[in-house]
Tab-separated table of C-alpha atoms in Angstrom:
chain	number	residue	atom	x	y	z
M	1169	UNK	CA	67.389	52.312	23.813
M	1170	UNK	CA	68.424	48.744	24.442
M	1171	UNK	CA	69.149	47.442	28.043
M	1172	UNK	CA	72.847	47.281	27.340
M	1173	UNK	CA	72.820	51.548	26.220
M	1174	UNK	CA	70.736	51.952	29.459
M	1175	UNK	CA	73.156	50.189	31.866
M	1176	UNK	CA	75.640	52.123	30.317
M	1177	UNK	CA	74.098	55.073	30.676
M	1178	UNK	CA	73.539	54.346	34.381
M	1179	UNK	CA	77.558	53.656	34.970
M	1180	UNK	CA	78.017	57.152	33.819
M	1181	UNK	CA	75.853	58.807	35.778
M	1182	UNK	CA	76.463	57.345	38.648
M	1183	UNK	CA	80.608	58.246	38.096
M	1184	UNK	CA	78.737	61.876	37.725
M	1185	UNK	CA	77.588	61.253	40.783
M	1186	UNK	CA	79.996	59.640	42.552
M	1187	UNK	CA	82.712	62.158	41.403
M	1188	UNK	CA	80.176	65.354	42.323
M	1189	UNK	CA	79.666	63.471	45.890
M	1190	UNK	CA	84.106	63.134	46.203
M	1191	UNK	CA	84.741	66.590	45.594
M	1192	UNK	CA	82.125	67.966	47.922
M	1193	UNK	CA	83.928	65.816	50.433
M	1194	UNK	CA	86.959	67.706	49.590
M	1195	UNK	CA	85.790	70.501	49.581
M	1196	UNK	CA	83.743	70.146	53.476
M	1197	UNK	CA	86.849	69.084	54.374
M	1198	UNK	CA	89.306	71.514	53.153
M	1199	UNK	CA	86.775	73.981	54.541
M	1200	UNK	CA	86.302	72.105	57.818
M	1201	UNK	CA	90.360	72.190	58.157
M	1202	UNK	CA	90.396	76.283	57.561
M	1203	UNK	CA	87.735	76.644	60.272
M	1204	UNK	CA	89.400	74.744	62.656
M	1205	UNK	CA	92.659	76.852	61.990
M	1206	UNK	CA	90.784	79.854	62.577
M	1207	UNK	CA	88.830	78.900	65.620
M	1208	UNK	CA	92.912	77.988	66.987
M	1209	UNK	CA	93.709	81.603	66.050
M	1210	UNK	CA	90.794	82.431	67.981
M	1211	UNK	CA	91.668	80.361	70.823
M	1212	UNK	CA	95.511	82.054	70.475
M	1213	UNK	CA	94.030	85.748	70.175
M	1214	UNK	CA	91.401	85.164	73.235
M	1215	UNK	CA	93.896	83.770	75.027
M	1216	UNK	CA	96.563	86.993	74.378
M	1217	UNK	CA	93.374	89.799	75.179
M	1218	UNK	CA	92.627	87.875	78.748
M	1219	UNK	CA	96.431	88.455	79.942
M	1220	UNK	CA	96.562	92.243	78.376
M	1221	UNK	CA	93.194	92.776	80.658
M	1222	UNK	CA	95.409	91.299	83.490
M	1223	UNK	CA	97.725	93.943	82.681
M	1224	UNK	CA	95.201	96.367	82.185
M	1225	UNK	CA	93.374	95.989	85.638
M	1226	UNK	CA	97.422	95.788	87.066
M	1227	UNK	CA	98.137	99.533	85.649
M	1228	UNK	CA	94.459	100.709	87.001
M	1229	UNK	CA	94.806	99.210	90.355
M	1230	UNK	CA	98.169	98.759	90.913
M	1231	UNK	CA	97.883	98.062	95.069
M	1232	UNK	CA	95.268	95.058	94.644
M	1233	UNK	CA	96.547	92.073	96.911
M	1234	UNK	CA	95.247	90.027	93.339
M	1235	UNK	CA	97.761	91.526	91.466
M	1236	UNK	CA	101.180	90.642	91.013
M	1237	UNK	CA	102.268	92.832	87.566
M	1238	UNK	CA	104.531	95.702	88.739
M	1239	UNK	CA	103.596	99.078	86.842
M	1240	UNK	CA	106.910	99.410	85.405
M	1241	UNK	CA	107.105	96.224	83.998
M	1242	UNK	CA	103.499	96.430	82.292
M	1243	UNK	CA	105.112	97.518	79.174
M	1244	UNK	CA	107.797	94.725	78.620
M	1245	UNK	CA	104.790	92.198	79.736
M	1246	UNK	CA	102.387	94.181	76.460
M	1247	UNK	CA	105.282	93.517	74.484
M	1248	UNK	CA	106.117	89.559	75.292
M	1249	UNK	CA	102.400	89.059	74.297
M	1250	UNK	CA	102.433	91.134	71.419
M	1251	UNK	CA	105.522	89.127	70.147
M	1252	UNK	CA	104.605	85.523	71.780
M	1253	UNK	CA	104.431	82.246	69.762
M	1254	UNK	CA	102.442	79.183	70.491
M	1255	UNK	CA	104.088	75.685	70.103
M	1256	UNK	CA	103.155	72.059	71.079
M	1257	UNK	CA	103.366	70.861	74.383
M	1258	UNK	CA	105.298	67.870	72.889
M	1259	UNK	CA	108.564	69.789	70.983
M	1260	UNK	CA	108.747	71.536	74.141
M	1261	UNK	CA	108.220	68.286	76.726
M	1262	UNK	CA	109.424	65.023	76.413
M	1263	UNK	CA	106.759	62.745	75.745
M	1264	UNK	CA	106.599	61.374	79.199
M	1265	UNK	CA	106.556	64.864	80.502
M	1266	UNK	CA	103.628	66.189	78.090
M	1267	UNK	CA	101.445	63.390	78.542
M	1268	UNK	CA	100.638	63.426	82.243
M	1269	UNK	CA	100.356	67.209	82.189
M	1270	UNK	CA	97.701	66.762	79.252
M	1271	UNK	CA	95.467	64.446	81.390
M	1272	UNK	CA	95.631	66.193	85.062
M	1273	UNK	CA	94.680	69.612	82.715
M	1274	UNK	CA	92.049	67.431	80.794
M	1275	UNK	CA	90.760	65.903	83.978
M	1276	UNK	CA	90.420	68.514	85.944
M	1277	UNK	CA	88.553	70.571	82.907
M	1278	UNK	CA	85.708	67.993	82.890
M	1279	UNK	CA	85.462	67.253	86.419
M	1280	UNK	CA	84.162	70.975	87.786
M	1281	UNK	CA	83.199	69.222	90.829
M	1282	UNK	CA	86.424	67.717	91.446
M	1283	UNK	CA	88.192	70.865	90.999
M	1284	UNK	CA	85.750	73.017	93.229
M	1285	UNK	CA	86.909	70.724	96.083
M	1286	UNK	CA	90.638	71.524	94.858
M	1287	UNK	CA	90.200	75.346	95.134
M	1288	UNK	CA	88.139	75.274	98.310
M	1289	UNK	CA	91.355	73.629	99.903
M	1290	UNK	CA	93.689	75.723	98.343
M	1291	UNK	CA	91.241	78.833	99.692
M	1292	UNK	CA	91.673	77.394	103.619
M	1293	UNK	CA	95.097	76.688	103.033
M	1294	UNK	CA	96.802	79.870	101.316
M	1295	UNK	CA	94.301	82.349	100.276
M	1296	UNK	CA	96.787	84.295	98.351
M	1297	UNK	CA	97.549	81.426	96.371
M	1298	UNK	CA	93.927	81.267	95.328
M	1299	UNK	CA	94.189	85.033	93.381
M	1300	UNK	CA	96.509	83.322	90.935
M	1301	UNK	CA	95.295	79.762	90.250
M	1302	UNK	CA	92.381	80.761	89.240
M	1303	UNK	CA	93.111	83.519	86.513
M	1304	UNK	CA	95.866	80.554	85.277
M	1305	UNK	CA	92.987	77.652	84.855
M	1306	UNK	CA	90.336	80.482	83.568
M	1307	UNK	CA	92.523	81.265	80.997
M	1308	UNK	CA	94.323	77.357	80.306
M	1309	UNK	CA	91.653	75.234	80.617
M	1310	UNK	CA	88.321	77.363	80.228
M	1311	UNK	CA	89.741	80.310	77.616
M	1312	UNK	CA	88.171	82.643	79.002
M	1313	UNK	CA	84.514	81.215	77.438
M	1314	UNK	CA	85.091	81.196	73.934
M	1315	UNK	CA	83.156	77.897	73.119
M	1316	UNK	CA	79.998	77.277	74.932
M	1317	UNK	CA	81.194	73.772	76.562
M	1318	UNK	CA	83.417	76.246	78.164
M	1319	UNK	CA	80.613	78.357	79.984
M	1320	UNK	CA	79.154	75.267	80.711
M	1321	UNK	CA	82.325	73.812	82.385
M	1322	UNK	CA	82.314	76.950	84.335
M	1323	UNK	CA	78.484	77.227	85.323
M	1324	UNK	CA	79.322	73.396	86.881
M	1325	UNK	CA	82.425	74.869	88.984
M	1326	UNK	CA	80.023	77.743	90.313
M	1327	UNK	CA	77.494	74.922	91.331
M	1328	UNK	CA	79.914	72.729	93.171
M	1329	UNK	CA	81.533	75.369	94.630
M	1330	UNK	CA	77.793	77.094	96.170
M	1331	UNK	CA	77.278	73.465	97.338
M	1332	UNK	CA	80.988	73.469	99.432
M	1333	UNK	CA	81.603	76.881	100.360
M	1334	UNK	CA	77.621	78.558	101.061
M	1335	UNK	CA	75.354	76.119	101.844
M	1336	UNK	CA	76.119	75.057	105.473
M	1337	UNK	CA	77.111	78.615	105.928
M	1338	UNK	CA	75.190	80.805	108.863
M	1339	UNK	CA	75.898	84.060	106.899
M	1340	UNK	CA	77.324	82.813	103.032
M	1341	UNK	CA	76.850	87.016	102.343
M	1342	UNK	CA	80.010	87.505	105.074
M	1343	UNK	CA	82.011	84.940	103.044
M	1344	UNK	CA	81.389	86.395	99.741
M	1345	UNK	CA	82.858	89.189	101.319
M	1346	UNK	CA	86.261	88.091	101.530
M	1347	UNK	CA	88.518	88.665	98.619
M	1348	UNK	CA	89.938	84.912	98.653
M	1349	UNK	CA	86.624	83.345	98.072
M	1350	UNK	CA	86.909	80.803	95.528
M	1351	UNK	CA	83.442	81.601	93.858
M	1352	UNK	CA	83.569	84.988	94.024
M	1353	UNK	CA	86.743	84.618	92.454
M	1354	UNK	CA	85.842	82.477	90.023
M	1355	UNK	CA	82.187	84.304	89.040
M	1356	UNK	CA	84.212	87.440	88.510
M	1357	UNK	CA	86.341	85.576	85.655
M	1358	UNK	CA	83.114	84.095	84.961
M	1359	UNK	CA	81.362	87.663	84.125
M	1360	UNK	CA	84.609	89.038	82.477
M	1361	UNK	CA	84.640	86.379	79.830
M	1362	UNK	CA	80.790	85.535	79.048
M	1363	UNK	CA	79.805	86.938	75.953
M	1364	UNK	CA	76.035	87.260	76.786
M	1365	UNK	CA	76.781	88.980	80.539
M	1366	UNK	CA	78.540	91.367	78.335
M	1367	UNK	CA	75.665	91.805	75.944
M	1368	UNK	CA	73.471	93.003	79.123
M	1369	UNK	CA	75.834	95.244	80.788
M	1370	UNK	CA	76.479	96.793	77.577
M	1371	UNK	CA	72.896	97.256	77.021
M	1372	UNK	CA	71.874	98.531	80.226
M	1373	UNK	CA	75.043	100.797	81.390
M	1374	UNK	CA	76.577	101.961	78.298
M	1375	UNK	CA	74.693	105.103	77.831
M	1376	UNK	CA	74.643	106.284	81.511
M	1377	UNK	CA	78.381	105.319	82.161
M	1378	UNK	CA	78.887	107.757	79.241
M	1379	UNK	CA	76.893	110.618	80.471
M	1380	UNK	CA	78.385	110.626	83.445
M	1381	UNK	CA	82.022	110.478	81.948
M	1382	UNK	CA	80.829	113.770	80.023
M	1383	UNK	CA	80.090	115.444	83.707
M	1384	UNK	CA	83.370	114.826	85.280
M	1385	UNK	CA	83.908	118.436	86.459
M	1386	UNK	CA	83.039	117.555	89.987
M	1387	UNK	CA	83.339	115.244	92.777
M	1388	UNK	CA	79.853	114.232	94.063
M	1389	UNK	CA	80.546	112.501	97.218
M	1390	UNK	CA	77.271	110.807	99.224
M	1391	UNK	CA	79.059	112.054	102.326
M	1392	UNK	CA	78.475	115.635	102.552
M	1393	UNK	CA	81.877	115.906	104.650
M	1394	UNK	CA	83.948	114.276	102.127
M	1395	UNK	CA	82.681	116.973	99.697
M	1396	UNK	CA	84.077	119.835	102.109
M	1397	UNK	CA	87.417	118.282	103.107
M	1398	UNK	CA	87.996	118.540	99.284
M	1399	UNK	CA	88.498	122.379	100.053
M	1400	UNK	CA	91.149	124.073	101.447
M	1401	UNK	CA	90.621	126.529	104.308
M	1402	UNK	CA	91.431	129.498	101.559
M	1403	UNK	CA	89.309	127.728	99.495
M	1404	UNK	CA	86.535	126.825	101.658
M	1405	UNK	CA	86.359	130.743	102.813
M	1406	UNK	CA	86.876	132.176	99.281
M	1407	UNK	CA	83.599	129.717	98.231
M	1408	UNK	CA	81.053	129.826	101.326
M	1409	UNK	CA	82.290	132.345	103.405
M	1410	UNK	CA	83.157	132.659	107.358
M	1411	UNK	CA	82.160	129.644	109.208
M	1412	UNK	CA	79.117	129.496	111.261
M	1413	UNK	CA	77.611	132.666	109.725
M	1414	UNK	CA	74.005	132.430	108.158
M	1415	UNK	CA	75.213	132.973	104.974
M	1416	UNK	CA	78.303	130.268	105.329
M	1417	UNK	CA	74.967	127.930	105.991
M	1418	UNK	CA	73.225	128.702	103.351
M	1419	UNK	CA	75.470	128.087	100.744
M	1420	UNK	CA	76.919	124.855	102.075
M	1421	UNK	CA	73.210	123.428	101.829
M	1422	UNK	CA	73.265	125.452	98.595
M	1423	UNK	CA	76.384	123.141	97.098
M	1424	UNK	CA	75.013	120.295	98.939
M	1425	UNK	CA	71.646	120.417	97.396
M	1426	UNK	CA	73.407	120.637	93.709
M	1427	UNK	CA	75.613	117.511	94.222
M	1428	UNK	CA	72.140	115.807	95.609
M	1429	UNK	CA	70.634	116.945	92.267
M	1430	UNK	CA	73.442	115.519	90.346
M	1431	UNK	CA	73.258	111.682	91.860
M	1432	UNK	CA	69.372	111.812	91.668
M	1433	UNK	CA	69.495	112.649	88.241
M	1434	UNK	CA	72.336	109.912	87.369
M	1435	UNK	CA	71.010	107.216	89.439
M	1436	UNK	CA	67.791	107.695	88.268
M	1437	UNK	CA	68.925	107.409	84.584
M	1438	UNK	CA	70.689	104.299	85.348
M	1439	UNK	CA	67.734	102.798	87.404
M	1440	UNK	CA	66.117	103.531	83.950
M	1441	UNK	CA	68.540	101.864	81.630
M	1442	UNK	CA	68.709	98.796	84.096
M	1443	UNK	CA	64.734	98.453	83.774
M	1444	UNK	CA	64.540	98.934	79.939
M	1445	UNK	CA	67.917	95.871	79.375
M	1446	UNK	CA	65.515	93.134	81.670
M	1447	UNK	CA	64.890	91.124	78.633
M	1448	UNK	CA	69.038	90.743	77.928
M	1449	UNK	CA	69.503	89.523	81.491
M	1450	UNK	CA	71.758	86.673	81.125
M	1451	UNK	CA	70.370	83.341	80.789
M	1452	UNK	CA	73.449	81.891	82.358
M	1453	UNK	CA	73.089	83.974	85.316
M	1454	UNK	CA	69.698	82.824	85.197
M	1455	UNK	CA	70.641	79.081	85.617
M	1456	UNK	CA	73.347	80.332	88.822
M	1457	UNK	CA	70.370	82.118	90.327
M	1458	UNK	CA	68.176	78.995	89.832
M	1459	UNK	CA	70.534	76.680	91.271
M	1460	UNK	CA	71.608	79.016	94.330
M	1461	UNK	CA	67.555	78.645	95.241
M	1462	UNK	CA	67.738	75.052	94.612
M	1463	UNK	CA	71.120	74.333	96.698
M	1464	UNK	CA	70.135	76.632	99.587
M	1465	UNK	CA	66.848	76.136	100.021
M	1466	UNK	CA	68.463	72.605	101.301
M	1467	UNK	CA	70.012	74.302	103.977
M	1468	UNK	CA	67.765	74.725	107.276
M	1469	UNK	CA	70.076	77.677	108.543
M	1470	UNK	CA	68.879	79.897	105.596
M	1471	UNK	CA	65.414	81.371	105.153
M	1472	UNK	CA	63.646	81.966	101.413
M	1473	UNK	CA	64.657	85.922	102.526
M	1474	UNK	CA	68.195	85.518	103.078
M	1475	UNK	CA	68.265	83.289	99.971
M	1476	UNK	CA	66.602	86.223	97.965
M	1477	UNK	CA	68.893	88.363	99.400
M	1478	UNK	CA	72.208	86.427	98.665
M	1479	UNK	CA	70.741	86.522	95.229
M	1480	UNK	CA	70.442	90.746	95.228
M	1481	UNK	CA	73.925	90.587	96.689
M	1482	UNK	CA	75.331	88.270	93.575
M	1483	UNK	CA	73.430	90.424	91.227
M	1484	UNK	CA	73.896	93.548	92.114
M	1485	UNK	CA	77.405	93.617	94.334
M	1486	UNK	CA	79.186	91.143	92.207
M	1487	UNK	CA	77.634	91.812	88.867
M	1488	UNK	CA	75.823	95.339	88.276
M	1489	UNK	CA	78.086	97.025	90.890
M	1490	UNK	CA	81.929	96.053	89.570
M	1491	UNK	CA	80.816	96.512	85.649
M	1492	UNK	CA	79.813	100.669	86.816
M	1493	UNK	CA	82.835	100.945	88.523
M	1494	UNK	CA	85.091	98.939	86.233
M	1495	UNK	CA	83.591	99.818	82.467
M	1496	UNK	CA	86.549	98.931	80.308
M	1497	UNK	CA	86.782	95.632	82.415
M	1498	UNK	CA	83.633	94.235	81.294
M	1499	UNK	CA	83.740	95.269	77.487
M	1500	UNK	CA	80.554	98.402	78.438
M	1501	UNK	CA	83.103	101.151	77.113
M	1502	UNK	CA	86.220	101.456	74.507
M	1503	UNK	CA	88.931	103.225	74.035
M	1504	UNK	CA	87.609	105.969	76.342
M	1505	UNK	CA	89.647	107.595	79.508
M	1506	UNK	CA	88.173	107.467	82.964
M	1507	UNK	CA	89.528	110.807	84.902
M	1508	UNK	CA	89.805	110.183	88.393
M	1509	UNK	CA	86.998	112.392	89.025
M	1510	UNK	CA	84.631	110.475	86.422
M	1511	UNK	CA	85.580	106.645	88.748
M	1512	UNK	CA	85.016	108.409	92.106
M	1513	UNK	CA	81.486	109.141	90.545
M	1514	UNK	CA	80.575	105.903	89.191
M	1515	UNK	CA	82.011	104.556	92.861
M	1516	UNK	CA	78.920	106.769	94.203
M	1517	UNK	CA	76.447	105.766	91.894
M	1518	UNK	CA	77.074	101.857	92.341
M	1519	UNK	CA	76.897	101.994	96.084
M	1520	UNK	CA	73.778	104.641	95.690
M	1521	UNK	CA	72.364	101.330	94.026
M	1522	UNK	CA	73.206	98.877	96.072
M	1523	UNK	CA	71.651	100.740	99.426
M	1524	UNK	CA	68.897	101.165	97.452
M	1525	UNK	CA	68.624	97.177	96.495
M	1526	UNK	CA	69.289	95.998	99.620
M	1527	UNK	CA	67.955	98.609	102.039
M	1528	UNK	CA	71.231	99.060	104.056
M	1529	UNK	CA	71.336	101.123	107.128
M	1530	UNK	CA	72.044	104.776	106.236
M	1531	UNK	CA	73.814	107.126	107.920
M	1532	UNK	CA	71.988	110.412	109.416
M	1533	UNK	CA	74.563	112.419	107.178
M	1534	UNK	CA	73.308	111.098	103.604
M	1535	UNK	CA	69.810	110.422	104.452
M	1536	UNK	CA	69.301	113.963	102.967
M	1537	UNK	CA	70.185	111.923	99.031
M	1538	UNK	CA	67.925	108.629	99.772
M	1539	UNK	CA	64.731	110.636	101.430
M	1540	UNK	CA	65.198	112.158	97.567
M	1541	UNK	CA	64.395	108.858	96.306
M	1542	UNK	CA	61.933	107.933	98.877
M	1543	UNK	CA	60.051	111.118	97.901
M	1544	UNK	CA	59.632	110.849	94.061
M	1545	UNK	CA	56.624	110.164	92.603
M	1546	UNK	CA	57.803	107.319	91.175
M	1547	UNK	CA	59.246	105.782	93.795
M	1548	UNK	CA	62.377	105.309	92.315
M	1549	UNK	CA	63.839	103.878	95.656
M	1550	UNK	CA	61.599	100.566	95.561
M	1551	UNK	CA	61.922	100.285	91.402
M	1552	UNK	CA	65.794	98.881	92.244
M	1553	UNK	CA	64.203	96.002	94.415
M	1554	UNK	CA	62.035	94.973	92.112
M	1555	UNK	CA	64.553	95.167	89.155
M	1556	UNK	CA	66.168	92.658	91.067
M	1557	UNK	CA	62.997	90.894	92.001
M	1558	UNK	CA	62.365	90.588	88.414
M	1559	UNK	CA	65.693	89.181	87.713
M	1560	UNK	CA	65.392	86.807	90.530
M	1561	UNK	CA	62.172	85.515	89.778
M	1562	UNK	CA	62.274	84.857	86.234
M	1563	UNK	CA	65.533	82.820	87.005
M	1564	UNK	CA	64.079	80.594	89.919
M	1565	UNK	CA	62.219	78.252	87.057
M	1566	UNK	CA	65.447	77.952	84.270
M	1567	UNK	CA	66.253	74.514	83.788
M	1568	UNK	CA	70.139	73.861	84.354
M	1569	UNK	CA	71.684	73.029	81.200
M	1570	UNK	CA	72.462	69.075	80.215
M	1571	UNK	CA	76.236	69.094	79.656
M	1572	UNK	CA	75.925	65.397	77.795
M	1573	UNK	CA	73.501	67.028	75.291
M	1574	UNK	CA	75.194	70.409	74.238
M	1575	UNK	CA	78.396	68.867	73.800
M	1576	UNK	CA	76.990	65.880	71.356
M	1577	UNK	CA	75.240	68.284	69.326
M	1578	UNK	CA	78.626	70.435	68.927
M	1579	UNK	CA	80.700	69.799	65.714
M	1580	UNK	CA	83.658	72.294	67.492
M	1581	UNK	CA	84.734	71.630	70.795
M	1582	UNK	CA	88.016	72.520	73.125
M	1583	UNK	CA	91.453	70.475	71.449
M	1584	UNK	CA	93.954	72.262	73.429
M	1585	UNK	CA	95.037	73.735	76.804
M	1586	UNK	CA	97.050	76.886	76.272
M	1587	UNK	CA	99.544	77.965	79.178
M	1588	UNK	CA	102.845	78.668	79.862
M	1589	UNK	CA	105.895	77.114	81.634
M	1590	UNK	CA	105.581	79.296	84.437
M	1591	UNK	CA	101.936	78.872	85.222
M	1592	UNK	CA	102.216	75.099	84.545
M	1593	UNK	CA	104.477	75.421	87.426
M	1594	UNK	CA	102.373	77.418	89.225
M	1595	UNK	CA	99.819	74.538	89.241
């Protein structure tokens, strides 16, 4: 083959080539366009399920200061989402107006330590006002975490906002307490959108929550009056007989001893279940916990105990304790009913927990149920503790994240800012 036929040949191939290398482009392309429409259908259906939950935790607790849905309007509100269509900012605004929305949203978004500043002010201001900012920029400017720059975003407000509102505080665990707390606020959202805190509760409560939804005959109340004022005087007679008689006695300790029985035997499964999910504990609860340590430790006014025990509190009051009572909130159940009886029940178990965690006073009228604990063989009553000991201490080393690195490694991040006219206003 002469030089000529060789070069020749070479031309061709490389038009092979270069044509194989063009349509591969295309085709990345073409199939880099239909995953970015489908991540904005994601973005459009995430953004519709967070508002239905709103209305969903309206109809369930309809008197929460937090929520302003009426119950008769729930099912108009289902319906406007069901039938609600997204359009530009722009066709909507003027360009003038769209623009400086874009960039307040946009600045606020990647300046978490800005905005925790923001909301802390808000919070002394109007404390009200603070129960519906928050959903709005959850839901705008964080979507609920969908991508992980989003968690990320988030994990930096929670930082910042330890740093204003908890470190220079004498007693941080009486502000958590209040129901306008900016981080509490926020950590709730936080909980109810994360995809891996979901993977642990879901693990660890699933199969208890559902065993005690099968037992929902019954009230089991801790307080052994609350179980009697549940009776009628008829029906208090008919079932135990004349009051202060030997035999009225026995019984009541009779009934009291089976509703004992009952929460032993359900807290002890869930004390279980909790143990067995340790390895899905949520590494980005794990960073919180880490930084909490970090931030506090700081502080002079706080000892490494009350540190620890902020830490049981966040754990187990804000994020073990809610998910029992509230199930369908935090993803752990579907589709299932809760009878009234059932939600009293899982009330009892989560604050049979959280005595046991954090070794609260009891009151001489229960400690009948916790000497129970206290007097298994397996000591059941210490095994919460050091669940949470476990959790705590395998978080104290974790390594915050590096925002700058995620994000450059991520081909798909956040390209829009969905909200309404009305919350826009409410900003």
């Amino acid at each position: 083959m002469t030089s000529s036929e060789e070069l020749i040949e070479l031309v061709k191939k490389l038009k092979r080539e270069r044509s194989f290398v063009s349509a591969e482009q295309k085709h990345i392309r073409e199939q880099y366009a239909q995953l970015l429409k489908l991540a904005e259908h994601v973005q459009h259906r995430q953004w519709i399920t967070s508002h239905q939950r709103y209305v969903l935790t309206s109809l369930i607790y309809p008197n929460r200061n937090d929520q302003n849905i009426q119950s008769k309007s729930c099912f108009q509100y289902i319906q406007i989402l069901d039938n609600i269509s997204f359009i530009d900012s722009y066709k909507y605004f003027n360009y003038l107006q769209d623009l400086p929305y874009l960039r307040l949203l946009t600045f606020l978004r990647q300046q978490p330590n800005l905005l925790a500043l923001c909301l802390s002010s808000i919070e002394k201001t109007d404390g009200l006002l603070i129960n519906t900012i928050i959903p709005i920029l959850m839901t705008a400017i964080y979507n609920q975490c969908l991508y992980y720059d989003d968690e990320l975003f988030i994990l930096e407000l929670l930082r910042s906002l330890i740093d204003i509102q908890l470190k220079n505080e004498l007693n941080p665990r009486i502000i958590l307490q209040r129901s306008s707390c900016s981080f509490k606020i926020v950590f709730d959202a936080f909980l109810t959108a994360s995809q891996s805190c979901k993977l642990f509760l879901t693990a660890a409560l699933h199969e208890p929550i559902m065993q005690l939804l099968i037992d929902d005959e019954c009230f089991y109340d801790i307080n052994p009056d609350t179980s009697l004022s549940r009776f009628s005087k008829q029906e208090r007679l008919k079932k135990f007989g004349q009051p202060g008689t030997r035999d009225y006695l026995d019984k009541i300790q009779k009934y009291r001893n089976v509703i004992l029985t009952k929460l032993y035997t359900f807290t002890s499964t869930f004390i279980e279940s909790l143990r067995n999910a340790l390895s899905f504990f949520p590494t980005s609860l794990s960073f919180l916990i880490s930084q909490m340590f970090i931030i506090l430790s700081q502080s002079s006014e706080l000892s490494s105990r009350d540190i620890r025990c902020l830490c049981c509190d966040i754990i187990m009051t804000l994020f073990i304790g809610p998910a029992i009572c509230e199930p369908e909130k935090h993803g752990i159940i579907a589709d299932i009913p809760i009878s009234t009886i059932a939600r009293h029940n899982l009330n009892q178990i989560a604050i049979i927990l959280q005595t046991l965690a954090m070794s609260n006073d009891i009151e001489s009228k229960t400690k009948d149920l916790y000497n129970k604990f206290k007097e298994s063989e397996s000591f059941i009553s210490n095994c919460v503790s050091s669940i949470l000991d476990n959790f705590i201490d395998s978080s104290r080393n974790v390594i915050f994240p590096s925002r700058s690195s995620i994000l450059s490694s991520s081909n798909i991040t956040r390209s829009t800012i969905l909200i309404t006219q009305k919350q826009l206003r409410q900003l």
